[in-house]
Amino acid sequence: SCYRGIASWRNGFIRGDNLRQAAQSFGRIILVGGTVILGAAYLQNPQVFVELNWLSVAIKYAMYNVSGAIQGCFTLFILFRLMDVMDLNPFEKDIAIGGKLVLTALVSLLFAMMHWPNTPVVIILLVSCPLIMWQFYRTPNFFMLVSSHAILGTLLHRLYELPMRIVPFYHNPDKF
């Protein structure tokens, strides 16, 4: 299961053998995406950093870590089932890049559709998911996958104030 990005429970399920490399590759996505979100948030409301409710940021970040782990497990379960059906393992070096791109597109589309009917979030995910999934293929580390979800999701929701409700919670307002 290590090729899936998850280590033994003895290691807290966090792969340490590639954590530094994963932190660098996912970190670049977080840095670029976070900078864009922070800039957009500031342009939308120059007082965003003054008016920020840090408790709600902390709560949302914790929630995104949990929901990101659940969504990640579900999405990766689908990915690995697709790999079995297509007899394709994108983590093997001899697999053609076309197969990796097909799986990246399918998983990205699945993850984006999990956020339907929130069209702005779906559009953002259709752009960002292929980048994040490609990094996961290059450096499979579930901890960094979940961390990128938590950081970018929290920034979008709490700083940019993008409504993040998704099915089945779409019609219920966020509490935090």
mmCIF file of C-alpha atoms in Angstrom:
data_model
loop_
_atom_site.group_PDB
_atom_site.id
_atom_site.type_symbol
_atom_site.label_atom_id
_atom_site.label_comp_id
_atom_site.label_asym_id
_atom_site.label_seq_id
_atom_site.Cartn_x
_atom_site.Cartn_y
_atom_site.Cartn_z
ATOM 1 C CA SER A 1 0.000 0.000 0.000
ATOM 2 C CA CYS A 2 3.032 2.294 0.146
ATOM 3 C CA TYR A 3 2.797 3.047 -3.595
ATOM 4 C CA ARG A 4 -0.626 4.481 -2.842
ATOM 5 C CA GLY A 5 0.933 7.172 -0.710
ATOM 6 C CA ILE A 6 0.060 5.698 2.676
ATOM 7 C CA ALA A 7 2.551 4.123 5.055
ATOM 8 C CA SER A 8 2.044 1.677 7.907
ATOM 9 C CA TRP A 9 -0.113 2.611 10.875
ATOM 10 C CA ARG A 10 3.110 2.493 12.929
ATOM 11 C CA ASN A 11 4.220 5.595 11.023
ATOM 12 C CA GLY A 12 0.885 7.320 11.514
ATOM 13 C CA PHE A 13 0.021 6.350 7.915
ATOM 14 C CA ILE A 14 2.425 9.107 6.771
ATOM 15 C CA ARG A 15 5.079 8.115 4.258
ATOM 16 C CA GLY A 16 8.374 9.450 5.463
ATOM 17 C CA ASP A 17 10.519 8.044 2.658
ATOM 18 C CA ASN A 18 9.296 10.641 0.169
ATOM 19 C CA LEU A 19 7.879 13.317 2.475
ATOM 20 C CA ARG A 20 10.556 15.880 1.659
ATOM 21 C CA GLN A 21 10.147 15.435 -2.088
ATOM 22 C CA ALA A 22 6.340 15.432 -1.762
ATOM 23 C CA ALA A 23 6.424 18.566 0.403
ATOM 24 C CA GLN A 24 8.457 20.327 -2.268
ATOM 25 C CA SER A 25 6.234 19.312 -5.189
ATOM 26 C CA PHE A 26 2.906 19.814 -3.398
ATOM 27 C CA GLY A 27 4.351 22.893 -1.703
ATOM 28 C CA ARG A 28 4.842 24.582 -5.074
ATOM 29 C CA ILE A 29 1.165 24.028 -5.897
ATOM 30 C CA ILE A 30 0.122 25.306 -2.470
ATOM 31 C CA LEU A 31 2.409 28.337 -2.816
ATOM 32 C CA VAL A 32 1.150 29.307 -6.274
ATOM 33 C CA GLY A 33 -2.506 28.486 -5.555
ATOM 34 C CA GLY A 34 -2.386 30.113 -2.125
ATOM 35 C CA THR A 35 -0.790 33.267 -3.527
ATOM 36 C CA VAL A 36 -3.491 33.533 -6.202
ATOM 37 C CA ILE A 37 -6.233 33.022 -3.597
ATOM 38 C CA LEU A 38 -4.694 35.534 -1.171
ATOM 39 C CA GLY A 39 -4.311 38.108 -3.959
ATOM 40 C CA ALA A 40 -7.880 37.585 -5.152
ATOM 41 C CA ALA A 41 -9.160 37.805 -1.562
ATOM 42 C CA TYR A 42 -7.306 41.081 -1.029
ATOM 43 C CA LEU A 43 -8.619 42.541 -4.307
ATOM 44 C CA GLN A 44 -12.134 41.506 -3.338
ATOM 45 C CA ASN A 45 -11.837 42.964 0.180
ATOM 46 C CA PRO A 46 -8.689 44.892 1.205
ATOM 47 C CA GLN A 47 -9.741 44.447 4.855
ATOM 48 C CA VAL A 48 -9.864 40.637 4.596
ATOM 49 C CA PHE A 49 -6.830 40.096 6.822
ATOM 50 C CA VAL A 50 -8.078 42.560 9.446
ATOM 51 C CA GLU A 51 -11.609 41.138 9.560
ATOM 52 C CA LEU A 52 -10.520 37.502 9.512
ATOM 53 C CA ASN A 53 -12.008 35.230 12.170
ATOM 54 C CA TRP A 54 -9.008 33.058 13.041
ATOM 55 C CA LEU A 55 -11.096 30.603 15.076
ATOM 56 C CA SER A 56 -13.251 29.878 12.039
ATOM 57 C CA VAL A 57 -10.091 29.455 9.954
ATOM 58 C CA ALA A 58 -8.736 26.901 12.440
ATOM 59 C CA ILE A 59 -12.053 25.031 12.592
ATOM 60 C CA LYS A 60 -12.424 24.968 8.807
ATOM 61 C CA TYR A 61 -8.809 23.804 8.388
ATOM 62 C CA ALA A 62 -9.390 20.933 10.829
ATOM 63 C CA MET A 63 -12.627 20.029 9.038
ATOM 64 C CA TYR A 64 -10.876 20.073 5.656
ATOM 65 C CA ASN A 65 -8.208 17.704 6.925
ATOM 66 C CA VAL A 66 -10.883 15.206 7.962
ATOM 67 C CA SER A 67 -13.086 15.665 4.899
ATOM 68 C CA GLY A 68 -10.016 15.686 2.637
ATOM 69 C CA ALA A 69 -8.879 12.358 4.052
ATOM 70 C CA ILE A 70 -12.348 10.864 3.531
ATOM 71 C CA GLN A 71 -12.685 12.281 0.011
ATOM 72 C CA GLY A 72 -9.120 11.250 -0.780
ATOM 73 C CA CYS A 73 -9.733 7.676 0.341
ATOM 74 C CA PHE A 74 -12.917 7.485 -1.725
ATOM 75 C CA THR A 75 -11.318 9.063 -4.808
ATOM 76 C CA LEU A 76 -8.190 6.938 -4.568
ATOM 77 C CA PHE A 77 -10.311 3.810 -4.069
ATOM 78 C CA ILE A 78 -12.020 4.626 -7.383
ATOM 79 C CA LEU A 79 -8.620 5.331 -8.946
ATOM 80 C CA PHE A 80 -7.231 1.972 -7.889
ATOM 81 C CA ARG A 81 -10.353 0.163 -9.094
ATOM 82 C CA LEU A 82 -9.954 1.908 -12.477
ATOM 83 C CA MET A 83 -6.313 0.846 -12.526
ATOM 84 C CA ASP A 84 -7.368 -2.775 -11.956
ATOM 85 C CA VAL A 85 -10.071 -2.638 -14.646
ATOM 86 C CA MET A 86 -7.751 -0.948 -17.151
ATOM 87 C CA ASP A 87 -4.798 -3.133 -16.095
ATOM 88 C CA LEU A 88 -2.813 0.037 -15.608
ATOM 89 C CA ASN A 89 -0.670 1.148 -12.695
ATOM 90 C CA PRO A 90 0.432 4.769 -13.198
ATOM 91 C CA PHE A 91 3.125 4.355 -10.544
ATOM 92 C CA GLU A 92 5.062 1.890 -12.673
ATOM 93 C CA LYS A 93 7.816 3.460 -14.756
ATOM 94 C CA ASP A 94 7.041 1.523 -17.959
ATOM 95 C CA ILE A 95 3.441 2.741 -18.274
ATOM 96 C CA ALA A 96 2.921 5.123 -21.189
ATOM 97 C CA ILE A 97 2.239 8.735 -20.304
ATOM 98 C CA GLY A 98 -1.098 8.527 -22.145
ATOM 99 C CA GLY A 99 -2.401 6.031 -19.592
ATOM 100 C CA LYS A 100 -1.330 8.265 -16.733
ATOM 101 C CA LEU A 101 -3.033 11.249 -18.352
ATOM 102 C CA VAL A 102 -6.273 9.297 -18.856
ATOM 103 C CA LEU A 103 -6.319 8.247 -15.195
ATOM 104 C CA THR A 104 -5.438 11.780 -14.089
ATOM 105 C CA ALA A 105 -8.334 13.160 -16.135
ATOM 106 C CA LEU A 106 -10.817 10.558 -14.884
ATOM 107 C CA VAL A 107 -9.913 10.997 -11.211
ATOM 108 C CA SER A 108 -9.883 14.792 -11.542
ATOM 109 C CA LEU A 109 -13.305 14.754 -13.178
ATOM 110 C CA LEU A 110 -14.637 12.443 -10.461
ATOM 111 C CA PHE A 111 -13.296 14.651 -7.678
ATOM 112 C CA ALA A 112 -14.670 17.811 -9.324
ATOM 113 C CA MET A 113 -18.098 16.199 -9.751
ATOM 114 C CA MET A 114 -18.115 15.256 -6.063
ATOM 115 C CA HIS A 115 -18.473 19.012 -5.466
ATOM 116 C CA TRP A 116 -21.500 19.460 -7.736
ATOM 117 C CA PRO A 117 -23.720 21.578 -7.912
ATOM 118 C CA ASN A 118 -21.277 24.252 -6.734
ATOM 119 C CA THR A 119 -20.197 25.384 -10.208
ATOM 120 C CA PRO A 120 -17.372 27.769 -9.149
ATOM 121 C CA VAL A 121 -15.771 25.025 -7.041
ATOM 122 C CA VAL A 122 -16.183 22.466 -9.850
ATOM 123 C CA ILE A 123 -14.449 24.820 -12.302
ATOM 124 C CA ILE A 124 -11.580 25.487 -9.881
ATOM 125 C CA LEU A 125 -11.195 21.749 -9.306
ATOM 126 C CA LEU A 126 -11.200 20.931 -13.011
ATOM 127 C CA VAL A 127 -8.121 23.159 -13.277
ATOM 128 C CA SER A 128 -6.358 22.302 -10.004
ATOM 129 C CA CYS A 129 -7.083 18.566 -9.652
ATOM 130 C CA PRO A 130 -5.014 17.449 -12.637
ATOM 131 C CA LEU A 131 -2.002 19.327 -11.222
ATOM 132 C CA ILE A 132 -2.444 17.853 -7.759
ATOM 133 C CA MET A 133 -3.126 14.309 -9.032
ATOM 134 C CA TRP A 134 -0.090 14.497 -11.316
ATOM 135 C CA GLN A 135 2.024 15.424 -8.306
ATOM 136 C CA PHE A 136 0.514 12.478 -6.446
ATOM 137 C CA TYR A 137 1.557 10.170 -9.293
ATOM 138 C CA ARG A 138 5.059 11.617 -9.259
ATOM 139 C CA THR A 139 5.385 11.508 -5.472
ATOM 140 C CA PRO A 140 2.574 9.460 -3.880
ATOM 141 C CA ASN A 141 2.098 10.881 -0.408
ATOM 142 C CA PHE A 142 -1.424 10.887 1.008
ATOM 143 C CA PHE A 143 -0.488 13.269 3.837
ATOM 144 C CA MET A 144 0.564 15.954 1.336
ATOM 145 C CA LEU A 145 -2.492 15.271 -0.837
ATOM 146 C CA VAL A 146 -4.780 15.892 2.150
ATOM 147 C CA SER A 147 -2.710 18.854 3.344
ATOM 148 C CA SER A 148 -2.964 20.600 -0.021
ATOM 149 C CA HIS A 149 -6.735 20.048 0.021
ATOM 150 C CA ALA A 150 -7.016 21.458 3.541
ATOM 151 C CA ILE A 151 -4.842 24.523 2.972
ATOM 152 C CA LEU A 152 -6.271 25.555 -0.390
ATOM 153 C CA GLY A 153 -9.859 24.757 0.604
ATOM 154 C CA THR A 154 -9.544 26.790 3.795
ATOM 155 C CA LEU A 155 -8.055 29.743 1.933
ATOM 156 C CA LEU A 156 -10.820 29.639 -0.688
ATOM 157 C CA HIS A 157 -13.575 29.395 1.893
ATOM 158 C CA ARG A 158 -12.356 31.590 4.719
ATOM 159 C CA LEU A 159 -10.286 34.259 2.948
ATOM 160 C CA TYR A 160 -11.798 34.480 -0.513
ATOM 161 C CA GLU A 161 -15.188 33.604 0.996
ATOM 162 C CA LEU A 162 -16.197 31.267 -1.798
ATOM 163 C CA PRO A 163 -19.254 29.250 -0.739
ATOM 164 C CA MET A 164 -18.037 25.666 -0.497
ATOM 165 C CA ARG A 165 -21.286 23.788 0.059
ATOM 166 C CA ILE A 166 -21.593 20.572 -1.901
ATOM 167 C CA VAL A 167 -24.097 17.755 -2.199
ATOM 168 C CA PRO A 168 -25.754 16.732 0.105
ATOM 169 C CA PHE A 169 -25.119 19.959 2.035
ATOM 170 C CA TYR A 170 -25.625 22.404 -0.819
ATOM 171 C CA HIS A 171 -28.865 23.917 0.453
ATOM 172 C CA ASN A 172 -27.745 24.177 4.091
ATOM 173 C CA PRO A 173 -25.667 27.204 5.092
ATOM 174 C CA ASP A 174 -22.157 26.701 6.479
ATOM 175 C CA LYS A 175 -21.961 26.992 10.245
ATOM 176 C CA PHE A 176 -18.286 27.991 10.457
#
